[in-house]
Amino acid sequence: MSSSPDRRTVLGAGLAGAAALAIGTPAAAESGPADLSFPATRVAKAARQLVTDAQQPYLRNHSLRGFLFARAAAAQTGRLPGRDYDAEVMFLICVLHDMGLTTRADTGRRFEVDGADYAARFLEQHGITDARVDTVWDGIALHTSYGLHDSPVFARRRPPEIAIAHTGIGIDLTGGPGDLPAGYADRVHAVHPRHGGARALTDAIVAQGLADPRKAPPMTLPGEILHQRHPEAPYITWQDFLDAGGWND
């Protein structure tokens, strides 16, 4: 039997592996290991209020911690908000990335796509219609896709906010205190406790899939989680797709 993957391998998998009215570009602010602040512009405040109203504490805190961990991890590699990336766009990816696990955003698609669609509508309702919407959509829709960070073309061609957000989200799911400045995780958890953390989030994905199989299609993260938790449930394999084709291959 093969050995279990180490934590850094799992983190790298991408399991977690945006009108002047609207976003604006935040000035470079304090972003050291003691910083627990969030972007304070109009749309960022609206997004934070949205998740406060729509998400259970375990999910809201995961989204907020994802941003804080992402900013801290980026700082460790020398990337600073306002200089190397737009902290507000990165915040919007993190804070809205799991809206697809709420009833407000559920349209029967897998939660990553429902969340991305909801985030795009939210930004458009706040007057944001430029490429930042595309960055936020991509960041949310792709946040469970395997191997993106391994691609040098992705790193070179896609906005940095996506990879930075994915790193923070991944740290909060499958990382650990050692991925962050010493003592930082404890300070964050004192303000934004885990309330069950990644396991509570996993339970929510499974509950969606059991209630509506469209939420957990095969060969997706929700589908794989549901299949592992409930192997007795119907599951379409790749062979089933091939057999259903009309080419008789």
PDB file of C-alpha atoms in Angstrom:
ATOM      1  CA  MET A   1       0.000   0.000   0.000  1.00  0.00           C
ATOM      2  CA  SER A   2       1.386   3.412  -0.901  1.00  0.00           C
ATOM      3  CA  SER A   3       2.196   5.807   1.862  1.00  0.00           C
ATOM      4  CA  SER A   4      -0.140   8.700   2.623  1.00  0.00           C
ATOM      5  CA  PRO A   5       0.809  12.016   1.013  1.00  0.00           C
ATOM      6  CA  ASP A   6       2.495  14.469   3.317  1.00  0.00           C
ATOM      7  CA  ARG A   7       0.738  17.688   4.294  1.00  0.00           C
ATOM      8  CA  ARG A   8       2.662  19.901   1.882  1.00  0.00           C
ATOM      9  CA  THR A   9       1.834  17.573  -1.001  1.00  0.00           C
ATOM     10  CA  VAL A  10      -1.859  17.783  -0.164  1.00  0.00           C
ATOM     11  CA  LEU A  11      -1.671  21.541   0.246  1.00  0.00           C
ATOM     12  CA  GLY A  12      -0.019  21.858  -3.150  1.00  0.00           C
ATOM     13  CA  ALA A  13      -2.820  19.870  -4.744  1.00  0.00           C
ATOM     14  CA  GLY A  14      -4.984  22.961  -4.799  1.00  0.00           C
ATOM     15  CA  LEU A  15      -7.696  21.768  -2.437  1.00  0.00           C
ATOM     16  CA  ALA A  16      -7.908  24.900  -2.086  1.00  0.00           C
ATOM     17  CA  GLY A  17      -4.847  23.445  -5.086  1.00  0.00           C
ATOM     18  CA  ALA A  18     -13.357  42.019  -9.143  1.00  0.00           C
ATOM     19  CA  ALA A  19     -16.646  52.077 -11.271  1.00  0.00           C
ATOM     20  CA  ALA A  20     -14.804  53.932  -8.902  1.00  0.00           C
ATOM     21  CA  LEU A  21     -17.755  53.166  -6.660  1.00  0.00           C
ATOM     22  CA  ALA A  22     -16.467  49.692  -6.203  1.00  0.00           C
ATOM     23  CA  ILE A  23     -13.145  48.273  -5.289  1.00  0.00           C
ATOM     24  CA  GLY A  24     -10.437  50.855  -5.691  1.00  0.00           C
ATOM     25  CA  THR A  25      -6.804  49.980  -5.072  1.00  0.00           C
ATOM     26  CA  PRO A  26      -5.908  49.820  -1.397  1.00  0.00           C
ATOM     27  CA  ALA A  27      -2.728  51.452  -0.282  1.00  0.00           C
ATOM     28  CA  ALA A  28      -0.015  49.228   1.055  1.00  0.00           C
ATOM     29  CA  ALA A  29      -0.865  48.826   4.708  1.00  0.00           C
ATOM     30  CA  GLU A  30       0.460  46.992   7.716  1.00  0.00           C
ATOM     31  CA  SER A  31       0.750  43.378   6.709  1.00  0.00           C
ATOM     32  CA  GLY A  32       3.150  41.958   9.240  1.00  0.00           C
ATOM     33  CA  PRO A  33       2.580  38.898  11.370  1.00  0.00           C
ATOM     34  CA  ALA A  34       0.433  40.810  13.891  1.00  0.00           C
ATOM     35  CA  ASP A  35      -2.000  42.182  11.307  1.00  0.00           C
ATOM     36  CA  LEU A  36      -5.553  40.857  11.675  1.00  0.00           C
ATOM     37  CA  SER A  37      -7.234  43.618   9.644  1.00  0.00           C
ATOM     38  CA  PHE A  38      -9.344  43.286   6.512  1.00  0.00           C
ATOM     39  CA  PRO A  39      -9.807  45.644   3.559  1.00  0.00           C
ATOM     40  CA  ALA A  40     -12.227  48.334   4.628  1.00  0.00           C
ATOM     41  CA  THR A  41     -13.633  49.629   1.347  1.00  0.00           C
ATOM     42  CA  ARG A  42     -17.313  49.646   0.590  1.00  0.00           C
ATOM     43  CA  VAL A  43     -17.529  46.378  -1.325  1.00  0.00           C
ATOM     44  CA  ALA A  44     -15.200  44.557   1.065  1.00  0.00           C
ATOM     45  CA  LYS A  45     -17.388  45.595   4.009  1.00  0.00           C
ATOM     46  CA  ALA A  46     -20.472  44.468   2.086  1.00  0.00           C
ATOM     47  CA  ALA A  47     -18.886  41.096   1.357  1.00  0.00           C
ATOM     48  CA  ARG A  48     -17.924  40.606   4.965  1.00  0.00           C
ATOM     49  CA  GLN A  49     -21.468  41.473   6.067  1.00  0.00           C
ATOM     50  CA  LEU A  50     -22.811  39.034   3.496  1.00  0.00           C
ATOM     51  CA  VAL A  51     -20.880  36.072   4.864  1.00  0.00           C
ATOM     52  CA  THR A  52     -21.746  37.115   8.419  1.00  0.00           C
ATOM     53  CA  ASP A  53     -25.430  36.939   7.495  1.00  0.00           C
ATOM     54  CA  ALA A  54     -25.334  33.934   5.139  1.00  0.00           C
ATOM     55  CA  GLN A  55     -22.725  31.562   6.516  1.00  0.00           C
ATOM     56  CA  GLN A  56     -22.506  29.552   9.685  1.00  0.00           C
ATOM     57  CA  PRO A  57     -19.610  30.552  11.972  1.00  0.00           C
ATOM     58  CA  TYR A  58     -17.345  27.652  10.962  1.00  0.00           C
ATOM     59  CA  LEU A  59     -17.678  28.585   7.278  1.00  0.00           C
ATOM     60  CA  ARG A  60     -17.441  32.358   7.739  1.00  0.00           C
ATOM     61  CA  ASN A  61     -14.352  32.021   9.901  1.00  0.00           C
ATOM     62  CA  HIS A  62     -12.723  29.682   7.381  1.00  0.00           C
ATOM     63  CA  SER A  63     -13.240  32.327   4.672  1.00  0.00           C
ATOM     64  CA  LEU A  64     -11.818  35.110   6.839  1.00  0.00           C
ATOM     65  CA  ARG A  65      -8.873  33.027   8.010  1.00  0.00           C
ATOM     66  CA  GLY A  66      -8.149  32.121   4.398  1.00  0.00           C
ATOM     67  CA  PHE A  67      -7.487  35.790   3.646  1.00  0.00           C
ATOM     68  CA  LEU A  68      -5.385  36.373   6.737  1.00  0.00           C
ATOM     69  CA  PHE A  69      -3.322  33.249   6.122  1.00  0.00           C
ATOM     70  CA  ALA A  70      -2.936  34.124   2.429  1.00  0.00           C
ATOM     71  CA  ARG A  71      -1.620  37.605   3.220  1.00  0.00           C
ATOM     72  CA  ALA A  72       0.755  36.291   5.857  1.00  0.00           C
ATOM     73  CA  ALA A  73       2.054  33.527   3.593  1.00  0.00           C
ATOM     74  CA  ALA A  74       2.539  35.986   0.726  1.00  0.00           C
ATOM     75  CA  ALA A  75       4.500  38.313   3.004  1.00  0.00           C
ATOM     76  CA  GLN A  76       6.815  35.447   3.860  1.00  0.00           C
ATOM     77  CA  THR A  77       7.760  35.257   0.174  1.00  0.00           C
ATOM     78  CA  GLY A  78       8.208  39.036  -0.095  1.00  0.00           C
ATOM     79  CA  ARG A  79       4.864  39.820  -1.765  1.00  0.00           C
ATOM     80  CA  LEU A  80       3.084  42.793  -0.234  1.00  0.00           C
ATOM     81  CA  PRO A  81      -0.468  44.149  -0.713  1.00  0.00           C
ATOM     82  CA  GLY A  82      -0.724  47.301  -2.765  1.00  0.00           C
ATOM     83  CA  ARG A  83       2.605  46.557  -4.423  1.00  0.00           C
ATOM     84  CA  ASP A  84       2.521  42.980  -5.630  1.00  0.00           C
ATOM     85  CA  TYR A  85      -1.199  42.240  -5.541  1.00  0.00           C
ATOM     86  CA  ASP A  86      -4.578  43.845  -4.897  1.00  0.00           C
ATOM     87  CA  ALA A  87      -5.484  42.859  -1.348  1.00  0.00           C
ATOM     88  CA  GLU A  88      -9.127  43.691  -1.898  1.00  0.00           C
ATOM     89  CA  VAL A  89      -9.541  41.399  -4.894  1.00  0.00           C
ATOM     90  CA  MET A  90      -7.730  38.660  -2.997  1.00  0.00           C
ATOM     91  CA  PHE A  91     -10.025  39.264  -0.008  1.00  0.00           C
ATOM     92  CA  LEU A  92     -13.102  38.952  -2.231  1.00  0.00           C
ATOM     93  CA  ILE A  93     -11.922  35.603  -3.542  1.00  0.00           C
ATOM     94  CA  CYS A  94     -11.317  34.315  -0.033  1.00  0.00           C
ATOM     95  CA  VAL A  95     -14.377  35.697   1.698  1.00  0.00           C
ATOM     96  CA  LEU A  96     -16.813  34.629  -1.055  1.00  0.00           C
ATOM     97  CA  HIS A  97     -15.227  31.371  -2.157  1.00  0.00           C
ATOM     98  CA  ASP A  98     -17.601  29.096  -0.222  1.00  0.00           C
ATOM     99  CA  MET A  99     -20.867  30.950  -0.802  1.00  0.00           C
ATOM    100  CA  GLY A 100     -21.840  27.960  -2.931  1.00  0.00           C
ATOM    101  CA  LEU A 101     -22.271  25.994   0.302  1.00  0.00           C
ATOM    102  CA  THR A 102     -25.102  28.330   1.358  1.00  0.00           C
ATOM    103  CA  THR A 103     -28.741  28.261   0.326  1.00  0.00           C
ATOM    104  CA  ARG A 104     -28.430  31.794  -1.088  1.00  0.00           C
ATOM    105  CA  ALA A 105     -26.139  30.667  -3.878  1.00  0.00           C
ATOM    106  CA  ASP A 106     -27.407  27.129  -4.518  1.00  0.00           C
ATOM    107  CA  THR A 107     -28.630  26.666  -8.087  1.00  0.00           C
ATOM    108  CA  GLY A 108     -27.838  22.965  -8.377  1.00  0.00           C
ATOM    109  CA  ARG A 109     -24.300  23.310  -9.686  1.00  0.00           C
ATOM    110  CA  ARG A 110     -21.207  22.132  -7.815  1.00  0.00           C
ATOM    111  CA  PHE A 111     -20.525  24.525  -4.955  1.00  0.00           C
ATOM    112  CA  GLU A 112     -17.396  26.050  -6.505  1.00  0.00           C
ATOM    113  CA  VAL A 113     -19.305  27.175  -9.624  1.00  0.00           C
ATOM    114  CA  ASP A 114     -22.383  28.276  -7.694  1.00  0.00           C
ATOM    115  CA  GLY A 115     -20.104  30.314  -5.451  1.00  0.00           C
ATOM    116  CA  ALA A 116     -18.235  31.866  -8.372  1.00  0.00           C
ATOM    117  CA  ASP A 117     -21.478  32.800 -10.134  1.00  0.00           C
ATOM    118  CA  TYR A 118     -22.896  34.298  -6.957  1.00  0.00           C
ATOM    119  CA  ALA A 119     -19.719  36.312  -6.347  1.00  0.00           C
ATOM    120  CA  ALA A 120     -19.826  37.703  -9.899  1.00  0.00           C
ATOM    121  CA  ARG A 121     -23.453  38.783  -9.458  1.00  0.00           C
ATOM    122  CA  PHE A 122     -22.623  40.320  -6.074  1.00  0.00           C
ATOM    123  CA  LEU A 123     -19.797  42.386  -7.558  1.00  0.00           C
ATOM    124  CA  GLU A 124     -21.890  43.479 -10.536  1.00  0.00           C
ATOM    125  CA  GLN A 125     -24.655  44.583  -8.177  1.00  0.00           C
ATOM    126  CA  HIS A 126     -22.040  46.757  -6.481  1.00  0.00           C
ATOM    127  CA  GLY A 127     -21.055  48.404  -9.757  1.00  0.00           C
ATOM    128  CA  ILE A 128     -18.031  46.269 -10.590  1.00  0.00           C
ATOM    129  CA  THR A 129     -18.035  45.076 -14.203  1.00  0.00           C
ATOM    130  CA  ASP A 130     -14.358  45.061 -15.217  1.00  0.00           C
ATOM    131  CA  ALA A 131     -11.765  42.288 -15.290  1.00  0.00           C
ATOM    132  CA  ARG A 132     -11.750  42.050 -11.505  1.00  0.00           C
ATOM    133  CA  VAL A 133     -15.010  40.128 -11.751  1.00  0.00           C
ATOM    134  CA  ASP A 134     -13.251  37.590 -13.956  1.00  0.00           C
ATOM    135  CA  THR A 135     -10.379  37.283 -11.476  1.00  0.00           C
ATOM    136  CA  VAL A 136     -12.752  36.653  -8.585  1.00  0.00           C
ATOM    137  CA  TRP A 137     -14.808  34.181 -10.623  1.00  0.00           C
ATOM    138  CA  ASP A 138     -11.725  32.260 -11.698  1.00  0.00           C
ATOM    139  CA  GLY A 139     -10.300  32.271  -8.198  1.00  0.00           C
ATOM    140  CA  ILE A 140     -13.453  30.782  -6.710  1.00  0.00           C
ATOM    141  CA  ALA A 141     -14.366  28.355  -9.489  1.00  0.00           C
ATOM    142  CA  LEU A 142     -10.820  26.958  -9.600  1.00  0.00           C
ATOM    143  CA  HIS A 143     -10.092  26.792  -5.902  1.00  0.00           C
ATOM    144  CA  THR A 144     -10.483  23.007  -5.683  1.00  0.00           C
ATOM    145  CA  SER A 145      -8.670  22.232  -8.954  1.00  0.00           C
ATOM    146  CA  TYR A 146      -5.609  20.045  -8.654  1.00  0.00           C
ATOM    147  CA  GLY A 147      -2.133  21.181  -9.698  1.00  0.00           C
ATOM    148  CA  LEU A 148      -2.679  24.779 -10.812  1.00  0.00           C
ATOM    149  CA  HIS A 149       0.196  26.082  -8.704  1.00  0.00           C
ATOM    150  CA  ASP A 150       2.574  23.670 -10.396  1.00  0.00           C
ATOM    151  CA  SER A 151       2.106  25.424 -13.737  1.00  0.00           C
ATOM    152  CA  PRO A 152       4.630  28.202 -14.462  1.00  0.00           C
ATOM    153  CA  VAL A 153       2.282  29.494 -17.164  1.00  0.00           C
ATOM    154  CA  PHE A 154      -0.527  29.829 -14.620  1.00  0.00           C
ATOM    155  CA  ALA A 155       1.780  31.768 -12.306  1.00  0.00           C
ATOM    156  CA  ARG A 156       2.925  34.001 -15.182  1.00  0.00           C
ATOM    157  CA  ARG A 157      -0.397  34.549 -16.973  1.00  0.00           C
ATOM    158  CA  ARG A 158      -3.049  34.625 -14.257  1.00  0.00           C
ATOM    159  CA  PRO A 159      -3.526  37.472 -11.755  1.00  0.00           C
ATOM    160  CA  PRO A 160      -1.477  36.867  -8.595  1.00  0.00           C
ATOM    161  CA  GLU A 161      -4.499  37.274  -6.344  1.00  0.00           C
ATOM    162  CA  ILE A 162      -5.756  33.837  -7.416  1.00  0.00           C
ATOM    163  CA  ALA A 163      -2.725  31.817  -6.390  1.00  0.00           C
ATOM    164  CA  ILE A 164      -2.246  33.842  -3.203  1.00  0.00           C
ATOM    165  CA  ALA A 165      -5.878  33.275  -2.194  1.00  0.00           C
ATOM    166  CA  HIS A 166      -5.652  29.581  -2.989  1.00  0.00           C
ATOM    167  CA  THR A 167      -2.570  29.276  -0.810  1.00  0.00           C
ATOM    168  CA  GLY A 168      -4.315  30.827   2.193  1.00  0.00           C
ATOM    169  CA  ILE A 169      -7.456  28.752   1.733  1.00  0.00           C
ATOM    170  CA  GLY A 170      -5.338  25.637   1.423  1.00  0.00           C
ATOM    171  CA  ILE A 171      -3.348  26.417   4.552  1.00  0.00           C
ATOM    172  CA  ASP A 172      -6.573  26.725   6.527  1.00  0.00           C
ATOM    173  CA  LEU A 173      -7.807  23.364   5.232  1.00  0.00           C
ATOM    174  CA  THR A 174      -4.788  21.087   5.059  1.00  0.00           C
ATOM    175  CA  GLY A 175      -1.873  23.201   6.267  1.00  0.00           C
ATOM    176  CA  GLY A 176      -0.728  24.014   9.750  1.00  0.00           C
ATOM    177  CA  PRO A 177       0.892  26.596  12.017  1.00  0.00           C
ATOM    178  CA  GLY A 178       4.309  25.900  10.500  1.00  0.00           C
ATOM    179  CA  ASP A 179       3.159  27.395   7.184  1.00  0.00           C
ATOM    180  CA  LEU A 180       2.769  30.789   8.883  1.00  0.00           C
ATOM    181  CA  PRO A 181       4.860  33.178  10.975  1.00  0.00           C
ATOM    182  CA  ALA A 182       5.456  31.895  14.487  1.00  0.00           C
ATOM    183  CA  GLY A 183       2.424  32.454  16.713  1.00  0.00           C
ATOM    184  CA  TYR A 184       0.288  33.964  13.940  1.00  0.00           C
ATOM    185  CA  ALA A 185      -2.184  31.084  13.680  1.00  0.00           C
ATOM    186  CA  ASP A 186      -2.865  31.279  17.418  1.00  0.00           C
ATOM    187  CA  ARG A 187      -3.651  34.992  17.168  1.00  0.00           C
ATOM    188  CA  VAL A 188      -5.969  34.414  14.227  1.00  0.00           C
ATOM    189  CA  HIS A 189      -7.748  31.502  15.906  1.00  0.00           C
ATOM    190  CA  ALA A 190      -8.297  33.543  19.054  1.00  0.00           C
ATOM    191  CA  VAL A 191     -10.429  35.937  16.987  1.00  0.00           C
ATOM    192  CA  HIS A 192     -11.772  33.564  14.340  1.00  0.00           C
ATOM    193  CA  PRO A 193     -12.032  30.085  15.939  1.00  0.00           C
ATOM    194  CA  ARG A 194     -12.339  26.977  13.821  1.00  0.00           C
ATOM    195  CA  HIS A 195     -15.715  25.625  15.064  1.00  0.00           C
ATOM    196  CA  GLY A 196     -14.954  22.242  13.507  1.00  0.00           C
ATOM    197  CA  GLY A 197     -12.850  23.641  10.678  1.00  0.00           C
ATOM    198  CA  ALA A 198     -12.218  21.525   7.611  1.00  0.00           C
ATOM    199  CA  ARG A 199     -14.256  18.578   8.869  1.00  0.00           C
ATOM    200  CA  ALA A 200     -17.374  20.722   9.339  1.00  0.00           C
ATOM    201  CA  LEU A 201     -16.876  22.087   5.831  1.00  0.00           C
ATOM    202  CA  THR A 202     -16.525  18.555   4.485  1.00  0.00           C
ATOM    203  CA  ASP A 203     -19.775  17.575   6.186  1.00  0.00           C
ATOM    204  CA  ALA A 204     -21.497  20.483   4.419  1.00  0.00           C
ATOM    205  CA  ILE A 205     -20.220  19.331   1.018  1.00  0.00           C
ATOM    206  CA  VAL A 206     -21.468  15.808   1.711  1.00  0.00           C
ATOM    207  CA  ALA A 207     -24.857  17.062   2.897  1.00  0.00           C
ATOM    208  CA  GLN A 208     -25.303  19.046  -0.320  1.00  0.00           C
ATOM    209  CA  GLY A 209     -24.387  16.055  -2.444  1.00  0.00           C
ATOM    210  CA  LEU A 210     -26.762  13.735  -0.623  1.00  0.00           C
ATOM    211  CA  ALA A 211     -29.609  16.231  -0.909  1.00  0.00           C
ATOM    212  CA  ASP A 212     -28.936  16.971  -4.594  1.00  0.00           C
ATOM    213  CA  PRO A 213     -26.634  14.705  -6.643  1.00  0.00           C
ATOM    214  CA  ARG A 214     -26.126  17.541  -9.136  1.00  0.00           C
ATOM    215  CA  LYS A 215     -24.017  19.229  -6.449  1.00  0.00           C
ATOM    216  CA  ALA A 216     -21.517  16.353  -6.472  1.00  0.00           C
ATOM    217  CA  PRO A 217     -20.893  15.339 -10.089  1.00  0.00           C
ATOM    218  CA  PRO A 218     -18.305  12.660 -10.832  1.00  0.00           C
ATOM    219  CA  MET A 219     -14.643  13.600 -11.175  1.00  0.00           C
ATOM    220  CA  THR A 220     -15.006  16.735  -9.043  1.00  0.00           C
ATOM    221  CA  LEU A 221     -13.949  17.368  -5.457  1.00  0.00           C
ATOM    222  CA  PRO A 222     -17.544  17.255  -4.147  1.00  0.00           C
ATOM    223  CA  GLY A 223     -18.182  14.076  -6.117  1.00  0.00           C
ATOM    224  CA  GLU A 224     -15.041  12.412  -4.837  1.00  0.00           C
ATOM    225  CA  ILE A 225     -15.745  13.372  -1.228  1.00  0.00           C
ATOM    226  CA  LEU A 226     -19.307  12.053  -1.483  1.00  0.00           C
ATOM    227  CA  HIS A 227     -18.082   8.834  -3.069  1.00  0.00           C
ATOM    228  CA  GLN A 228     -15.518   8.294  -0.319  1.00  0.00           C
ATOM    229  CA  ARG A 229     -18.010   9.020   2.455  1.00  0.00           C
ATOM    230  CA  HIS A 230     -20.884   7.111   0.837  1.00  0.00           C
ATOM    231  CA  PRO A 231     -19.546   4.454  -1.537  1.00  0.00           C
ATOM    232  CA  GLU A 232     -23.013   2.916  -1.636  1.00  0.00           C
ATOM    233  CA  ALA A 233     -24.438   5.977  -3.398  1.00  0.00           C
ATOM    234  CA  PRO A 234     -24.721   5.919  -7.220  1.00  0.00           C
ATOM    235  CA  TYR A 235     -21.477   7.027  -8.834  1.00  0.00           C
ATOM    236  CA  ILE A 236     -20.815   7.456 -12.555  1.00  0.00           C
ATOM    237  CA  THR A 237     -17.351   6.302 -13.556  1.00  0.00           C
ATOM    238  CA  TRP A 238     -15.272   7.363 -16.550  1.00  0.00           C
ATOM    239  CA  GLN A 239     -15.973   3.974 -18.076  1.00  0.00           C
ATOM    240  CA  ASP A 240     -19.692   4.731 -17.786  1.00  0.00           C
ATOM    241  CA  PHE A 241     -19.164   7.930 -19.756  1.00  0.00           C
ATOM    242  CA  LEU A 242     -17.276   6.049 -22.458  1.00  0.00           C
ATOM    243  CA  ASP A 243     -19.906   3.334 -22.641  1.00  0.00           C
ATOM    244  CA  ALA A 244     -22.647   5.939 -23.043  1.00  0.00           C
ATOM    245  CA  GLY A 245     -20.890   7.530 -26.025  1.00  0.00           C
ATOM    246  CA  GLY A 246     -22.144   6.974 -29.561  1.00  0.00           C
ATOM    247  CA  TRP A 247     -18.798   6.159 -31.193  1.00  0.00           C
ATOM    248  CA  ASN A 248     -18.579   2.526 -30.103  1.00  0.00           C
ATOM    249  CA  ASP A 249     -14.954   2.998 -29.099  1.00  0.00           C
TER     250      ASP A 249
END
